[in-house]
PDB file of C-alpha atoms in Angstrom:
ATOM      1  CA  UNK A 518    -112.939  31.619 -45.124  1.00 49.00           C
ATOM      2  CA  UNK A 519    -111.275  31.273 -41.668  1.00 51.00           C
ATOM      3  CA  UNK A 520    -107.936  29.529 -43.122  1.00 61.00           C
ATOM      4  CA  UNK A 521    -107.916  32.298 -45.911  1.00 86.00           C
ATOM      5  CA  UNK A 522    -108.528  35.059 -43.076  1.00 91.00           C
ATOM      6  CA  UNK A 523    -105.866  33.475 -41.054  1.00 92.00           C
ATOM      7  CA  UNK A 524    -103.165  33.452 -44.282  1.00 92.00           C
ATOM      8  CA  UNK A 525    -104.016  36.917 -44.501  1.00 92.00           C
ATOM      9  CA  UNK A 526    -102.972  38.010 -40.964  1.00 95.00           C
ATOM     10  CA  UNK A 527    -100.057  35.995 -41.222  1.00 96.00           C
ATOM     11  CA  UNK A 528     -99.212  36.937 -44.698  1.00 94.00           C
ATOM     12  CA  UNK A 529     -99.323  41.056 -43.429  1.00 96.00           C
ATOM     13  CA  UNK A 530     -97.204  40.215 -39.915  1.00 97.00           C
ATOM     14  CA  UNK A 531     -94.687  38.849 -41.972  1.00 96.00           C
ATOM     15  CA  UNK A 532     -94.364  41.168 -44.576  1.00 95.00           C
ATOM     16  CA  UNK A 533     -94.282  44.278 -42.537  1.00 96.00           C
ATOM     17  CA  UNK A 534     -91.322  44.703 -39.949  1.00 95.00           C
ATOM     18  CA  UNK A 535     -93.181  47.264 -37.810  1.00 97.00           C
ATOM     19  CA  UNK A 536     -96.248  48.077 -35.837  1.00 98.00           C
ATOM     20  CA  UNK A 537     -97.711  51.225 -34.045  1.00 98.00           C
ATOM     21  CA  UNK A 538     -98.544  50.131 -30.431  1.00 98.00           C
ATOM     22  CA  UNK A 539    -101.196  52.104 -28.736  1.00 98.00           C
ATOM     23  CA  UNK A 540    -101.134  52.056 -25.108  1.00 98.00           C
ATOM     24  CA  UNK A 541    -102.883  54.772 -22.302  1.00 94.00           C
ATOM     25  CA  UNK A 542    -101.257  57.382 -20.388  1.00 93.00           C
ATOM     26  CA  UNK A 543    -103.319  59.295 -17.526  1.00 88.00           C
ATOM     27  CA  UNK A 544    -106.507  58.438 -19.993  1.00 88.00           C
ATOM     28  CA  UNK A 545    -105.058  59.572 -23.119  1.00 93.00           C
ATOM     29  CA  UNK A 546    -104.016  57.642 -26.046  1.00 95.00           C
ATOM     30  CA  UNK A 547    -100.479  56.792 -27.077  1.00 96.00           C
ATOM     31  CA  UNK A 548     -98.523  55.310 -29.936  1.00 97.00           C
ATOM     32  CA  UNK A 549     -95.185  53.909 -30.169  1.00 97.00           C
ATOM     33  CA  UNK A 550     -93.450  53.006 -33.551  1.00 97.00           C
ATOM     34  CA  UNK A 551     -92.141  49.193 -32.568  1.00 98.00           C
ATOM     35  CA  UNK A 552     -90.700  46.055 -34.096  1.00 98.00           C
ATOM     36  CA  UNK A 553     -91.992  43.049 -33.494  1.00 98.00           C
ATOM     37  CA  UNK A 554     -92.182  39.031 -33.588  1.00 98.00           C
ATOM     38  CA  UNK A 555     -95.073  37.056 -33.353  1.00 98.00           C
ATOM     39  CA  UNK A 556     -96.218  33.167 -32.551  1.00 97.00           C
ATOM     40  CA  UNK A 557     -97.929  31.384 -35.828  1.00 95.00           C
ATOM     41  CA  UNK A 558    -100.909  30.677 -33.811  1.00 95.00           C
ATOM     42  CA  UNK A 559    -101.408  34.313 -33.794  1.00 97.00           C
ATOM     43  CA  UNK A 560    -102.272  34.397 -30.367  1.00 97.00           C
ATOM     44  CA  UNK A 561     -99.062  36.678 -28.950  1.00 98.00           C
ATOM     45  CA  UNK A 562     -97.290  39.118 -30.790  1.00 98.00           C
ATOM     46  CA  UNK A 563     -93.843  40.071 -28.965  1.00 98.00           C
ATOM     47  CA  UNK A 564     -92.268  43.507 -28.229  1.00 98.00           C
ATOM     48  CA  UNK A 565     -89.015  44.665 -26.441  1.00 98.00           C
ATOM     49  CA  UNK A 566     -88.106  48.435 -25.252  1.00 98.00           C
ATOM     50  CA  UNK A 567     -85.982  49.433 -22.479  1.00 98.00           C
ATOM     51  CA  UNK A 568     -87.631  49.763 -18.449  1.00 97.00           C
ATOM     52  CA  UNK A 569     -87.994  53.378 -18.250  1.00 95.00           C
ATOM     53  CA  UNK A 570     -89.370  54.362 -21.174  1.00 97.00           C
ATOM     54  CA  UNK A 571     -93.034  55.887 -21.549  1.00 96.00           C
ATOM     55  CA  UNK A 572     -94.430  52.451 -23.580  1.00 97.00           C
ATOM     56  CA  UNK A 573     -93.194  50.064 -20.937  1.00 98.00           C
ATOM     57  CA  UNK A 574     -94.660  52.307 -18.061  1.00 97.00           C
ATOM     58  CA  UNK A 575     -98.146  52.721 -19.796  1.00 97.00           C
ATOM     59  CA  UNK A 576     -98.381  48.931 -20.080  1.00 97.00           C
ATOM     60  CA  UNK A 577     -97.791  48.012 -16.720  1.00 97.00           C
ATOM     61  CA  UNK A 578    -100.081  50.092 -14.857  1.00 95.00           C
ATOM     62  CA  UNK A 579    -102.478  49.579 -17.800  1.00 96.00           C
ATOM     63  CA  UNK A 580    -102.071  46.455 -19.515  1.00 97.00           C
ATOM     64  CA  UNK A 581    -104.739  47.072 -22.639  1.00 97.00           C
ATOM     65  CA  UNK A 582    -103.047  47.573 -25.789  1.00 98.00           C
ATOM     66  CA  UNK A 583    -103.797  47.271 -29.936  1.00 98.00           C
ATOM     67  CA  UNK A 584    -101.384  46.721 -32.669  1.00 98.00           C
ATOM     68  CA  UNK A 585    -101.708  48.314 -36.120  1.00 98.00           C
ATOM     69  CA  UNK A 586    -100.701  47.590 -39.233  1.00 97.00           C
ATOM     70  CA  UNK A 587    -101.215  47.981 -42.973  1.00 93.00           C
ATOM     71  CA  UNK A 588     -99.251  48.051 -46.251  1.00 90.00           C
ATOM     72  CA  UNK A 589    -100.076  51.117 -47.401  1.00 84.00           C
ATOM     73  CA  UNK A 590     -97.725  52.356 -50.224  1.00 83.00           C
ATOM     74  CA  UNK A 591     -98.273  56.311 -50.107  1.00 80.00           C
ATOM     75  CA  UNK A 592    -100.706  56.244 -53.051  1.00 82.00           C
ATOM     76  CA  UNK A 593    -104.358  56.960 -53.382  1.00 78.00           C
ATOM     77  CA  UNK A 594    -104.725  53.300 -54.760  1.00 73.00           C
ATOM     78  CA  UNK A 595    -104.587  52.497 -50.785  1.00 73.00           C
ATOM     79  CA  UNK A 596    -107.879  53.737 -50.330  1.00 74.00           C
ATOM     80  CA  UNK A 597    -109.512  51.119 -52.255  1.00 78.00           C
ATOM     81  CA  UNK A 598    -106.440  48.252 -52.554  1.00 78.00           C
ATOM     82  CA  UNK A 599    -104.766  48.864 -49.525  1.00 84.00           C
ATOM     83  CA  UNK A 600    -105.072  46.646 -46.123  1.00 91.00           C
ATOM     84  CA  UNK A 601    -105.280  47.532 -42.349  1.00 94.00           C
ATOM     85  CA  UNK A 602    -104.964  44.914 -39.354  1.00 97.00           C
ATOM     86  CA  UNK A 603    -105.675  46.081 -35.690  1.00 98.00           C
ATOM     87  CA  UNK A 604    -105.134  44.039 -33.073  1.00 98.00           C
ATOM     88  CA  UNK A 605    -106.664  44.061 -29.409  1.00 98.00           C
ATOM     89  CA  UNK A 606    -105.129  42.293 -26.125  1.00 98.00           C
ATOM     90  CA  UNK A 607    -103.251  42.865 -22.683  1.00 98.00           C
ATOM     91  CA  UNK A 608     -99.914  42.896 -22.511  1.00 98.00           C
ATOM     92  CA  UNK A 609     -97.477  41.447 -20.046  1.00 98.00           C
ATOM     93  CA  UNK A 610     -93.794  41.370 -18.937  1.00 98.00           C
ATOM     94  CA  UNK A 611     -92.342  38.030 -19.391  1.00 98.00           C
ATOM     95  CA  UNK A 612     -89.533  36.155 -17.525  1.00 98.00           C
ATOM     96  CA  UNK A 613     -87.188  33.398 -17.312  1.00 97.00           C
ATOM     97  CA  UNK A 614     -87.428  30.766 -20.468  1.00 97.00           C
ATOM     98  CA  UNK A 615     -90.565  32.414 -21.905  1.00 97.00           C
ATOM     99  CA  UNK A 616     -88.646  36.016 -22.008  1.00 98.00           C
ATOM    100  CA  UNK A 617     -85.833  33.855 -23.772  1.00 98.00           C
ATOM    101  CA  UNK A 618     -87.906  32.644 -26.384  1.00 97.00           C
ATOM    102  CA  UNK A 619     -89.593  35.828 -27.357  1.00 98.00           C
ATOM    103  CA  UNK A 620     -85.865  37.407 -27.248  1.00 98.00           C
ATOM    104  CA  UNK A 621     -84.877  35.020 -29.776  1.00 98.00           C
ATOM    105  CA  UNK A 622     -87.999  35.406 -31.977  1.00 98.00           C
ATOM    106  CA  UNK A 623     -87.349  39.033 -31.896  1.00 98.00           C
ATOM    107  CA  UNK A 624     -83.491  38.574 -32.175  1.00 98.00           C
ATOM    108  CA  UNK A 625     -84.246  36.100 -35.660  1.00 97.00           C
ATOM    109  CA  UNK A 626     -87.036  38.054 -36.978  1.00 97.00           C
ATOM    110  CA  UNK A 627     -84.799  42.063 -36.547  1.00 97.00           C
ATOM    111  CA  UNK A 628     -81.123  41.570 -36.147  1.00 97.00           C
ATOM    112  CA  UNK A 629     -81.012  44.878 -35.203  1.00 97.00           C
ATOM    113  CA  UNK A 630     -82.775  44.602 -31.300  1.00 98.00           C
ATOM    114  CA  UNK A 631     -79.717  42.478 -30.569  1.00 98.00           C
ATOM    115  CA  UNK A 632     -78.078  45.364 -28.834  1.00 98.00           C
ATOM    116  CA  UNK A 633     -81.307  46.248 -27.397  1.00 98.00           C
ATOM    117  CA  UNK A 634     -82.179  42.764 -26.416  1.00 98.00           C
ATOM    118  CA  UNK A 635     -78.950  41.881 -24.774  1.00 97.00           C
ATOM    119  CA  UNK A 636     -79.085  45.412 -22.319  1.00 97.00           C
ATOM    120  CA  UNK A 637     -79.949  44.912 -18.591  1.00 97.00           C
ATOM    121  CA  UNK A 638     -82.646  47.407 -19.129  1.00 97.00           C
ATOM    122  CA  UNK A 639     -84.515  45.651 -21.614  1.00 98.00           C
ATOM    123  CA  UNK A 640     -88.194  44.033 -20.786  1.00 98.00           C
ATOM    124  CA  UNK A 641     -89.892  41.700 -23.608  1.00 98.00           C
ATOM    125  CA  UNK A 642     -93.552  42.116 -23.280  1.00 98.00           C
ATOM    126  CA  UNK A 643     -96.281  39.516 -25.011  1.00 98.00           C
ATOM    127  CA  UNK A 644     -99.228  40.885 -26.150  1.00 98.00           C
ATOM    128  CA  UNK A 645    -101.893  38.133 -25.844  1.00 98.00           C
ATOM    129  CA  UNK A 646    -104.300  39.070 -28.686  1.00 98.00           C
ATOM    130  CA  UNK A 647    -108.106  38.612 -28.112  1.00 97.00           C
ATOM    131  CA  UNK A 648    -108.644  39.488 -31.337  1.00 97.00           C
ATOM    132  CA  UNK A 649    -107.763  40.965 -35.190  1.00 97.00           C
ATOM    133  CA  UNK A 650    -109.602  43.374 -36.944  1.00 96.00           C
ATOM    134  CA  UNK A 651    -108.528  42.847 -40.984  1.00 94.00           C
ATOM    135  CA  UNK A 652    -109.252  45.423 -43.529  1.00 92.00           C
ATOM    136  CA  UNK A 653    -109.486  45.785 -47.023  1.00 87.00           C
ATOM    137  CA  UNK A 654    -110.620  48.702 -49.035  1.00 81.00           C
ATOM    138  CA  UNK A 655    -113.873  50.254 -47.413  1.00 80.00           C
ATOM    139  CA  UNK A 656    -116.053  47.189 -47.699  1.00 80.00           C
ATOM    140  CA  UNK A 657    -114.054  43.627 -46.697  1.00 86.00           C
ATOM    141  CA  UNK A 658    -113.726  43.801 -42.683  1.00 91.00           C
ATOM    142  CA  UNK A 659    -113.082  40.708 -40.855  1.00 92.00           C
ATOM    143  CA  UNK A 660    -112.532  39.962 -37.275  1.00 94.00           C
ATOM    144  CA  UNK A 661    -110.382  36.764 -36.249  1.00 94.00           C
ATOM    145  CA  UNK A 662    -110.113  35.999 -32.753  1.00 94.00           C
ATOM    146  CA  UNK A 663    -106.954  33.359 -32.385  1.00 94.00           C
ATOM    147  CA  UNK A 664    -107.981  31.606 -28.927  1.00 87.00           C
ATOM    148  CA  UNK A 665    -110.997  30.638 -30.997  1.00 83.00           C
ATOM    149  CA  UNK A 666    -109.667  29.452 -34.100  1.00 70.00           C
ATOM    150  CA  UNK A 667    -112.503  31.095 -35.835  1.00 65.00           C
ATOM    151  CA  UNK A 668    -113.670  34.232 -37.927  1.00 67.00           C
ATOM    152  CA  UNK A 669    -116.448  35.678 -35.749  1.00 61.00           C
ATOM    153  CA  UNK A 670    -117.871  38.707 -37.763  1.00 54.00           C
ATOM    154  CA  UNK A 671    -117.456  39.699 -41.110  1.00 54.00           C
ATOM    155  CA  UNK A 672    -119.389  42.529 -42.314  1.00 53.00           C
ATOM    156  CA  UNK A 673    -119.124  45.346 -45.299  1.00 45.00           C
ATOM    157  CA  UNK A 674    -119.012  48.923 -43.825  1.00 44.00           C
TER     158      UNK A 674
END
């Protein structure tokens, strides 16, 4: 169960080539349309914007983010067929070879944040999951927390 849950994840981060951040501004939620690259342990999933934008402000002054994302196709088939994943962590500015590494990660996995990636302006945040929240149809819901290694709840809802 926990290596299948884990191929799951993995299979939907890799699949889908963005993510809707949600971060908090003055209390109220936020969400931000964002690429993305992520470690195979699952335990950080990496973002880049620019310094002055509203996303990068939010999560400094209030590091607790999730992640979303699914593979919906548009079609009421997604009710029943389709998957979610949410994802729950804090998020933090990296630096020096660590920011390098999650550059190139981002750089390999969407050629197109080069430009973004290479600007002065430009801060790469990891988001250190505590845990995933997987999804599919009404009744198959699974939480994976990575720093465990482990499947910790599954339950039909």
């Amino acid at each position: 169960m926990i290596h299948r849950l884990e191929d799951r994840i993995r299979r939907l981060l890799d699949t889908q080539v963005q993510c809707v951040l949600a971060t908090v501004s003055e209390g109220y939620p936020q969400q931000h349309l964002m690429a993305y690259a992520f470690e195979p342990s699952l335990e950080t999933v990496y973002l880049v914007s620019r310094r002055r934008t509203e996303k990068v402000v939010n999560m400094v002054q209030w590091p607790s983010i999730a992640l979303l994302w699914d593979n919906r196709t548009g079609n009421t088939l997604d009710h029943a067929a389709g998957t979610a994943l949410m994802a729950q962590g804090q998020a933090e500015v990296l630096h020096g070879w660590v920011c390098a590494r999650a550059a190139y990660l981002l750089r390999e996995r969407s050629i197109e944040l080069a430009p973004l990636l290479a600007r002065d302006d430009a801060v790469v945040f990891a988001c250190r999951i505590e845990s995933y929240r997987h999804c599919r149809g009404y009744s198959d819901v699974s939480t994976y927390c990575p720093q465990a290694g482990q499947a910790v709840l599954a339950e039909a809802s």
